[in-house]
Short mmCIF file of C-alpha atoms and ligand atoms in Angstrom, two decimals:
data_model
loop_
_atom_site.label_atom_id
_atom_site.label_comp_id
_atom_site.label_asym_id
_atom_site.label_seq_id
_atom_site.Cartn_x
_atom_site.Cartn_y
_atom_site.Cartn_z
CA UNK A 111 -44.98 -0.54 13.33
CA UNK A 112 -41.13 -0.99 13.58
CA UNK A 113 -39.50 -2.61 10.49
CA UNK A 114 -35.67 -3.37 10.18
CA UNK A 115 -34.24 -4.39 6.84
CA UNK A 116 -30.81 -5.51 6.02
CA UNK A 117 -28.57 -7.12 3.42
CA UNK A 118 -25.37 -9.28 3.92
CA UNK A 119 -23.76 -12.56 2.69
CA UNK A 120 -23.10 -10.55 -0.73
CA UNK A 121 -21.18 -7.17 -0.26
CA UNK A 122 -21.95 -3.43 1.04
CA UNK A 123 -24.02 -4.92 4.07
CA UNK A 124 -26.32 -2.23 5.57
CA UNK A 125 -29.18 -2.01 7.50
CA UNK A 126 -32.64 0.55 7.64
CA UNK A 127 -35.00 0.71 10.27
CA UNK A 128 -38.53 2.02 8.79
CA UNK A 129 -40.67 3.39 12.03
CA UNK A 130 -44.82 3.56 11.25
CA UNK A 131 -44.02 4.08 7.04
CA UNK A 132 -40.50 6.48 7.80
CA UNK A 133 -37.52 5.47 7.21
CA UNK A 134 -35.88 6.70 10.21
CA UNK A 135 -31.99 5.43 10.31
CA UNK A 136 -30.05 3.63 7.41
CA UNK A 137 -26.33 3.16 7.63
CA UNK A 138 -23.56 1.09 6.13
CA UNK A 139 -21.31 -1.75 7.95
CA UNK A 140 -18.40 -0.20 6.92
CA UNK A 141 -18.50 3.29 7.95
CA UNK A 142 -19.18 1.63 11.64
CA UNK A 143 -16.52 -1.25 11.59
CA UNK A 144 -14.54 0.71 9.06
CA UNK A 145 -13.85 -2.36 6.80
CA UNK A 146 -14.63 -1.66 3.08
CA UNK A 147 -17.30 -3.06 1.00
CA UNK A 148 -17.91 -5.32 4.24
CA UNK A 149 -20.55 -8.48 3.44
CA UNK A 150 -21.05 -10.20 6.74
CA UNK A 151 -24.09 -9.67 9.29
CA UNK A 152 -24.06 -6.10 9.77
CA UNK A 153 -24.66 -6.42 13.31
CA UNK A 154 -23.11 -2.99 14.03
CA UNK A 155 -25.67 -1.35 11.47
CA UNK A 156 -28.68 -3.12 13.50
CA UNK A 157 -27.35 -2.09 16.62
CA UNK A 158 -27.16 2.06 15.81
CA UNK A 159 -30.63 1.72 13.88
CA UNK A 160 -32.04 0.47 17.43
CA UNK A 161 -30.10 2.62 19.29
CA UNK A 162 -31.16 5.75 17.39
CA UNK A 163 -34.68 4.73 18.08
CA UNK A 164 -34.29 3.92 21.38
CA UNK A 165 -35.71 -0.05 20.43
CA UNK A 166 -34.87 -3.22 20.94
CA UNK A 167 -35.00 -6.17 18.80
CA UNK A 168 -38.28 -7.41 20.86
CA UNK A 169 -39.89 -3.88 19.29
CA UNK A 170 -39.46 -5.27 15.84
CA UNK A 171 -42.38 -6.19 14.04
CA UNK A 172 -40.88 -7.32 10.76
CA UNK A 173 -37.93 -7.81 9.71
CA UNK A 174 -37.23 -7.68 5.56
CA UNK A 175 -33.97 -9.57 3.90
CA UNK A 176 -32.93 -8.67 0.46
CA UNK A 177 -32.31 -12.12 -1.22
CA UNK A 178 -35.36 -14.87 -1.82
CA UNK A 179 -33.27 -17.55 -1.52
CA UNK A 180 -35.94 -19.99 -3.10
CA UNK A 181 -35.69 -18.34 -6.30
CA UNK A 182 -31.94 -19.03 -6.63
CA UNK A 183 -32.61 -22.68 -5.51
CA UNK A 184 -35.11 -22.79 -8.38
CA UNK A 185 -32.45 -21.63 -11.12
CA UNK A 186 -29.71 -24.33 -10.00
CA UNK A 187 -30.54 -26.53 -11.96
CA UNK A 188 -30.99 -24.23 -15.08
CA UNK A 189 -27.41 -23.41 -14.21
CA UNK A 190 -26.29 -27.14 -13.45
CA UNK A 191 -27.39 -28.53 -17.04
CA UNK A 192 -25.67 -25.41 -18.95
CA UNK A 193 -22.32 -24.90 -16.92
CA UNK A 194 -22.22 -28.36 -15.38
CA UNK A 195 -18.30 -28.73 -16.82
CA UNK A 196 -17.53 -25.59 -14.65
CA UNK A 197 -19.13 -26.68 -11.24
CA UNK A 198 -15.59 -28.41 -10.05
CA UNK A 199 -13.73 -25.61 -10.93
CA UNK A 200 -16.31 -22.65 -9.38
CA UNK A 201 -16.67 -24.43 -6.37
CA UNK A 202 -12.94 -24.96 -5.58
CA UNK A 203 -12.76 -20.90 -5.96
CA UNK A 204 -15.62 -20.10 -3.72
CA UNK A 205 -13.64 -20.63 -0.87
CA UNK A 206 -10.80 -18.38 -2.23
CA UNK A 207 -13.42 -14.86 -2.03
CA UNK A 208 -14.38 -12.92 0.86
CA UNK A 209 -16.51 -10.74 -0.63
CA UNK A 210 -18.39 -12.38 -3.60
CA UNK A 211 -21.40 -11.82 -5.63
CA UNK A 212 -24.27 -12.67 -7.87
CA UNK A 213 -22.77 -16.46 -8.15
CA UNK A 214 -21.09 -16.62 -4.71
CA UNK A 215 -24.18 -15.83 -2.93
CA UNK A 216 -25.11 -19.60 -4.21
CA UNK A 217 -22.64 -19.88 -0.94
CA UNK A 218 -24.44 -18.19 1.54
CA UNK A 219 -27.85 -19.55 0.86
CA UNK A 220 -27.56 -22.19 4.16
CA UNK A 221 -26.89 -19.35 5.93
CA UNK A 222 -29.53 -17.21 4.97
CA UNK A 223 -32.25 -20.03 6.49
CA UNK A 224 -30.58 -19.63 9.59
CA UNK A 225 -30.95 -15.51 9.48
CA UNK A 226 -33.93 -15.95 13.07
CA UNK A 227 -31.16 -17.52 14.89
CA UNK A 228 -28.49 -15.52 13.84
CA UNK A 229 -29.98 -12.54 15.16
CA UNK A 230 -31.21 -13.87 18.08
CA UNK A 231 -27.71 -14.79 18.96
CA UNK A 232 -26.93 -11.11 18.14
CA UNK A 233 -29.12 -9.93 21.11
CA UNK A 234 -29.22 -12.92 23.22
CA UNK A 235 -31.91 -12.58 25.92
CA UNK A 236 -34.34 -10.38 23.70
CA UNK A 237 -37.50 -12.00 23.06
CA UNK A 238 -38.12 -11.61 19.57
CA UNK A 239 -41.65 -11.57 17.44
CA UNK A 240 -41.00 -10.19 14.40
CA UNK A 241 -41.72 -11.78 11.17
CA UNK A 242 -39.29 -12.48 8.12
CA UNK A 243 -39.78 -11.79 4.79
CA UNK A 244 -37.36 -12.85 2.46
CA UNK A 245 -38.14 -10.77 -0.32
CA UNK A 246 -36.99 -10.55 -4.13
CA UNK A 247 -34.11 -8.55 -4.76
CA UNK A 248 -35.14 -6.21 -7.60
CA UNK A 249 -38.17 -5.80 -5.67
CA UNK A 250 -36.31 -4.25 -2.83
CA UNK A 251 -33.96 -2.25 -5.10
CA UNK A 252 -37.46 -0.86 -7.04
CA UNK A 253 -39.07 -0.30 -3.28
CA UNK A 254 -35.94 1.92 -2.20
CA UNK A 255 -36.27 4.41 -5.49
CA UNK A 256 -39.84 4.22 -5.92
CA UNK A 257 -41.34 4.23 -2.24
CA UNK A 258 -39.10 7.51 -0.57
CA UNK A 259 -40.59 9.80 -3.67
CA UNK A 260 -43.61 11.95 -4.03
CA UNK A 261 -44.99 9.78 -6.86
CA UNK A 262 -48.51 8.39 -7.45
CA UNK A 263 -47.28 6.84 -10.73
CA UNK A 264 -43.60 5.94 -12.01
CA UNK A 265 -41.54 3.63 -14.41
CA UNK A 266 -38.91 2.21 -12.47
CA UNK A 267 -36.14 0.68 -13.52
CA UNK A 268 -33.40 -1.37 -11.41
CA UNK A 269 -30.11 -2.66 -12.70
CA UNK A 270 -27.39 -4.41 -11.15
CA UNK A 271 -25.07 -7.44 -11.53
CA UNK A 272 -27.73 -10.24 -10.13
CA UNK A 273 -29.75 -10.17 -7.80
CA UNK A 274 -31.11 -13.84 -7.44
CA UNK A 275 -31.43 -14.71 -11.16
CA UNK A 276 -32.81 -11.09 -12.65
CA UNK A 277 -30.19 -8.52 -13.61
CA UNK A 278 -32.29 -5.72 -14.38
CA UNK A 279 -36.27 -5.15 -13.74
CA UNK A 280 -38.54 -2.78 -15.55
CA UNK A 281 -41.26 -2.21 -13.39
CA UNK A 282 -44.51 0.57 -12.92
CA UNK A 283 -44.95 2.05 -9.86
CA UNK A 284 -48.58 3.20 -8.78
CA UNK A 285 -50.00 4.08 -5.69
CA UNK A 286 -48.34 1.85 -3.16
CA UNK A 287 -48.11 -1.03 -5.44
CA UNK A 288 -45.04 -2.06 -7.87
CA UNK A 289 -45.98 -4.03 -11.36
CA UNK A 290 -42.93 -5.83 -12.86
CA UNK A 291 -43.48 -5.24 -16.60
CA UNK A 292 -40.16 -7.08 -17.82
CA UNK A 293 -37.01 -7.88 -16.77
CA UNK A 294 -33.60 -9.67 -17.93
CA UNK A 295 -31.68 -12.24 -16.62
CA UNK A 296 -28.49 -13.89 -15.78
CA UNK A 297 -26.19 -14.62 -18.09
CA UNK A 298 -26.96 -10.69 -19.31
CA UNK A 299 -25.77 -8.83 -17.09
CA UNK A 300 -24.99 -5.21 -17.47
CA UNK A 301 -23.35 -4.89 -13.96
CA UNK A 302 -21.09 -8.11 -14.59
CA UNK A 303 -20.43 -7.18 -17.98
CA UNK A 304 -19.00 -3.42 -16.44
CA UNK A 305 -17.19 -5.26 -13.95
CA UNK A 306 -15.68 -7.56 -15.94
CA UNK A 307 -14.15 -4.57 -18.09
CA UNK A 308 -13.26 -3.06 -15.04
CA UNK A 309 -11.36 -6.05 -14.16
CA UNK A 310 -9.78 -6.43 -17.65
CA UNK A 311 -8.40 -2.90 -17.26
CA UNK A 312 -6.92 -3.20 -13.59
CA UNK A 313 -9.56 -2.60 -11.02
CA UNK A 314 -10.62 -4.42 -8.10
CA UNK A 315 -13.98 -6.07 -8.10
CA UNK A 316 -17.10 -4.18 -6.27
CA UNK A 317 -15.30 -0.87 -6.06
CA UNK A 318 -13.75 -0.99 -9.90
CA UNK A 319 -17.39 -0.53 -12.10
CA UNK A 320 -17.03 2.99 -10.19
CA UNK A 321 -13.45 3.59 -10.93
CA UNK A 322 -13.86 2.47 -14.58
CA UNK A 323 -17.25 5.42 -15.24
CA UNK A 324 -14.20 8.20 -14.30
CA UNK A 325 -11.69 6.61 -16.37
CA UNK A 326 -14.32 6.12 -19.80
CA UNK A 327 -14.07 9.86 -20.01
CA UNK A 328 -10.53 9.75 -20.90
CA UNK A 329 -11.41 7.64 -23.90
CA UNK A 330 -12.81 7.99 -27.05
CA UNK A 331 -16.78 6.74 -26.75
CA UNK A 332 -16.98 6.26 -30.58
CA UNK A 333 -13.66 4.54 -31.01
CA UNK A 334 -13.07 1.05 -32.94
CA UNK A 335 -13.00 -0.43 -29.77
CA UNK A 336 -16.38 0.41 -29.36
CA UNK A 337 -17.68 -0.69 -32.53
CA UNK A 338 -16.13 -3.67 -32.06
CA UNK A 339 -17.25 -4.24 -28.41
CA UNK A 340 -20.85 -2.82 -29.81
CA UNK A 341 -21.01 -5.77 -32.14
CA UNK A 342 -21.25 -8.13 -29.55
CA UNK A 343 -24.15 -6.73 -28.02
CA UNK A 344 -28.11 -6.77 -29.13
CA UNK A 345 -30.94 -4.94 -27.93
CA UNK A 346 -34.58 -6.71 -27.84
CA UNK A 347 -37.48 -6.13 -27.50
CA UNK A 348 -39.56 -5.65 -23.94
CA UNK A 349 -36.36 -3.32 -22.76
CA UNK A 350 -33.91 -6.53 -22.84
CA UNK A 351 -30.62 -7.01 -24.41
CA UNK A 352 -28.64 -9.90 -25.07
CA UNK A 353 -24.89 -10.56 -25.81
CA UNK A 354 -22.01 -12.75 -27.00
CA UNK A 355 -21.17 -14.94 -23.94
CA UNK A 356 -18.25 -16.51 -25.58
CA UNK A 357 -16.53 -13.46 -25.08
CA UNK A 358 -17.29 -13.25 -21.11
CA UNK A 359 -16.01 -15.47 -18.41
CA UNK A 360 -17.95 -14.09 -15.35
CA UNK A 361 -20.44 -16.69 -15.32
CA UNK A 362 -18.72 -19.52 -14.57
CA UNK A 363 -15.34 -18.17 -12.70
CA UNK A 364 -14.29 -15.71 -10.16
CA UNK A 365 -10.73 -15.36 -11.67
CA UNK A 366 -11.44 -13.31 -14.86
CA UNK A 367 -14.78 -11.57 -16.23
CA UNK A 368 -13.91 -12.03 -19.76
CA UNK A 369 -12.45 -15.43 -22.02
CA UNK A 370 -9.59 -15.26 -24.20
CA UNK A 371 -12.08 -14.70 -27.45
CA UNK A 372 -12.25 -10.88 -25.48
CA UNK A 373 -8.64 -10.36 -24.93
CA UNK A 374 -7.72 -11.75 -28.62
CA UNK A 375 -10.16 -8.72 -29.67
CA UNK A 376 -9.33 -6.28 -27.23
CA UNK A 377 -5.84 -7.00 -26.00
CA UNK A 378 -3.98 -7.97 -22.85
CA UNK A 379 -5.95 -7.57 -19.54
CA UNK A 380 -3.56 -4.57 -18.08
CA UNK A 381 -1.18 -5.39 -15.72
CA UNK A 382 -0.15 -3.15 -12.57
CA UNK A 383 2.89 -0.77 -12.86
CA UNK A 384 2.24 0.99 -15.79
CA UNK A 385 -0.69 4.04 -17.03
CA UNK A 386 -3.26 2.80 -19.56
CA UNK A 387 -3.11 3.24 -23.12
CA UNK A 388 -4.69 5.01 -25.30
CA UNK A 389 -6.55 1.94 -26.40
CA UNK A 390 -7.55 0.65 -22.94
CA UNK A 391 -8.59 4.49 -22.39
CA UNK A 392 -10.79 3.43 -25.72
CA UNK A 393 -11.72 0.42 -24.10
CA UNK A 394 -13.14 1.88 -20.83
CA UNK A 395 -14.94 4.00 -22.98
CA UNK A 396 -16.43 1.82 -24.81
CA UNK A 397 -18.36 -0.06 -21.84
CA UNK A 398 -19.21 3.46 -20.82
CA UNK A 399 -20.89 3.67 -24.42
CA UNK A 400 -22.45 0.19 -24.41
CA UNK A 401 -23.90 0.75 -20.97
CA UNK A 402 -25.54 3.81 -21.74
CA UNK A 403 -27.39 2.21 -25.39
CA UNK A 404 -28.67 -0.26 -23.13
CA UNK A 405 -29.96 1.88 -20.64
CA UNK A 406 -30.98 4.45 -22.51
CA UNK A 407 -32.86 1.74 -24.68
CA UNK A 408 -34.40 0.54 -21.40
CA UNK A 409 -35.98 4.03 -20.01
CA UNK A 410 -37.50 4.47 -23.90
CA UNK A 411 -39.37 1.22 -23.42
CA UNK A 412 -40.47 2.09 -19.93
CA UNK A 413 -41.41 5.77 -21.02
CA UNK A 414 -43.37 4.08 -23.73
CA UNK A 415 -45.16 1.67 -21.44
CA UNK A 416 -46.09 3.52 -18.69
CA UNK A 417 -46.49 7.29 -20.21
CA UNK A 418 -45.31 8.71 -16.63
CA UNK A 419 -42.45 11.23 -16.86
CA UNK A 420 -40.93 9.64 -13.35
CA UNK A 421 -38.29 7.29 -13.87
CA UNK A 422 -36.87 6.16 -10.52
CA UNK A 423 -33.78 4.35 -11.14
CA UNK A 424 -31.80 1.95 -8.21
CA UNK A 425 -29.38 -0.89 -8.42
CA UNK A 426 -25.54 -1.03 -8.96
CA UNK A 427 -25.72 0.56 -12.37
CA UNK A 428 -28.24 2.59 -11.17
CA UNK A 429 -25.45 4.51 -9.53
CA UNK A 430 -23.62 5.13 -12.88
CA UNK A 431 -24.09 8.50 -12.80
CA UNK A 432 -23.08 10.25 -16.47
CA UNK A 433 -25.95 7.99 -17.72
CA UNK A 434 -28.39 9.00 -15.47
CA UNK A 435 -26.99 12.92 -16.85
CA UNK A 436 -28.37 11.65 -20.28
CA UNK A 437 -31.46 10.25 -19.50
CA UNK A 438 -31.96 13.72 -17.57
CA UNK A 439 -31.13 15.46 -20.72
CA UNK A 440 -33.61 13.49 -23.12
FE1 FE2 B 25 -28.44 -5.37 -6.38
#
């Protein structure tokens, strides 16, 4: 059985091909078009994953998408009747972003529908038979740690900036099968929240939340700043946290991650053309700090819940590395 799965419409576009249960070629868009953090179709991904395998689209049983779009149709109107004063304003900027996220992809959701014919007009003259499953995005983020391991049993845990409406799923692994067992969602969002403090300190979006891990370790994690930034935040129960939106902007506009209530507390977003302070060093650490209470927080619960000693993690802030060195540690 030949199954290709791919993401796009969101950034980081990629493609797998999975040949009878192996995953047998993966690679990025951009290391093949050379065009960073690339969202588009990743046509040249599909093209080397059949290559490798000597297939062609006709050979494709299924094919697997990483968004269900119906569950971000479903939420619209939860996000209508509490941001409906910001729709003018968000829409009006969706056309200024190439590469968006968690709310652009609100963009791309016609387009996603239209994912048979857009292949087919990939690899015109190929009869294709394969089946699409547009499937849930933690799902596929749990799937990629939990699946590829040696593991009968596992708590997994996925975090990211949205995928559809969840931000983070705690999940059990077992056998072939994946149990959700909680999860948060948008507005809490520990991969916005990151990038918005990446973006208050000078980085870009998408490649900044990496930039700002390296930078935390200039600052001091137990600072005022984070005391203060610590205050804002709440962990509940069921692995979840919660914070002060009034301080974040992310969720209803592309141009800044956090309101004017965070920069009154925090100071001035930095500006380019000069080092950071000491207290924006403070700052980055902070986040740093936060992020790891939460997470840390979040693989108790699961270790509780589960019992297993595997912890597969996956997801944007998945990838933040000197957290994943605690949670070894513990
Ligand atoms: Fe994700």
């Amino acid at each position: 059985m030949n199954i290709l799965g791919f993401n796009c419409y969101g950034h980081d576009s990629a493609a797998t091909l999975v040949v009878n249960d192996n995953v047998v070629f993966a690679v990025e868009e951009e290391r093949l078009n050379r065009k960073k953090h690339y969202g588009g179709i990743p046509a040249e991904s599909i093209r080397a994953c059949l290559a490798f395998a000597g297939l062609s689209m006709s050979d494709i049983d299924h094919v697997a998408f990483f968004w269900k779009p119906s569950i971000s149709y479903s939420k619209v109107p939860v996000f209508l009747s509490r941001y409906w004063y910001r729709i003018p304003s968000l829409l009006r900027e969706q056309r200024s972003f190439s590469v968006e996220e968690n709310l652009g992809m609100l963009n791309y959701l016609k387009d996603m529908r239209r994912l048979p014919s857009t292949l087919q007009g990939l690899f015109p003259g190929q009869k294709m038979k394969f089946r699409l499953h547009l499937l849930e995005h933690h799902f596929c983020h749990a799937a990629s740690a939990y699946y590829p391991t040696p593991y009968e049993d596992a708590a997994i845990l996925t975090i990211d900036g949205a995928g559809e409406w969840t931000t983070s799923l705690l999940a059990q692994g077992r056998g072939n099968k994946i149990r959700k067992l909680s999860s948060v969602d948008t507005p809490y969002s520990l991969g916005a929240f990151y990038q918005a403090v990446s973006r208050h300190l000078g980085f870009k979006l998408i490649e900044g939340p990496g930039k700002l891990m390296g930078l935390a370790s200039y600052g001091d994690a137990n600072s005022e700043a984070y005391k203060k930034m610590r205050a804002l935040f709440r962990l509940t129960d069921r692995g979840g946290f919660k914070f002060d939106m009034r301080y974040f902007s992310y969720h209803y506009t592309r141009r800044s991650g956090v309101s004017k209530r965070f920069t009154d507390l925090f100071g001035p977003s930095k500006t380019e053309g000069r080092d950071w302070s000491e207290h924006e060093l403070n700052v980055a650490a902070a986040a740093q700090h936060i992020v790891e209470d939460v997470i840390l927080h979040q693989a108790h619960w699961l270790k509780k819940q589960t019992g297993s000693d595997n912890l597969c993690i996956a997801g944007g802030v998945g990838l933040n590395s000197v957290t994943n060195g605690l949670i070894a540690k513990e």
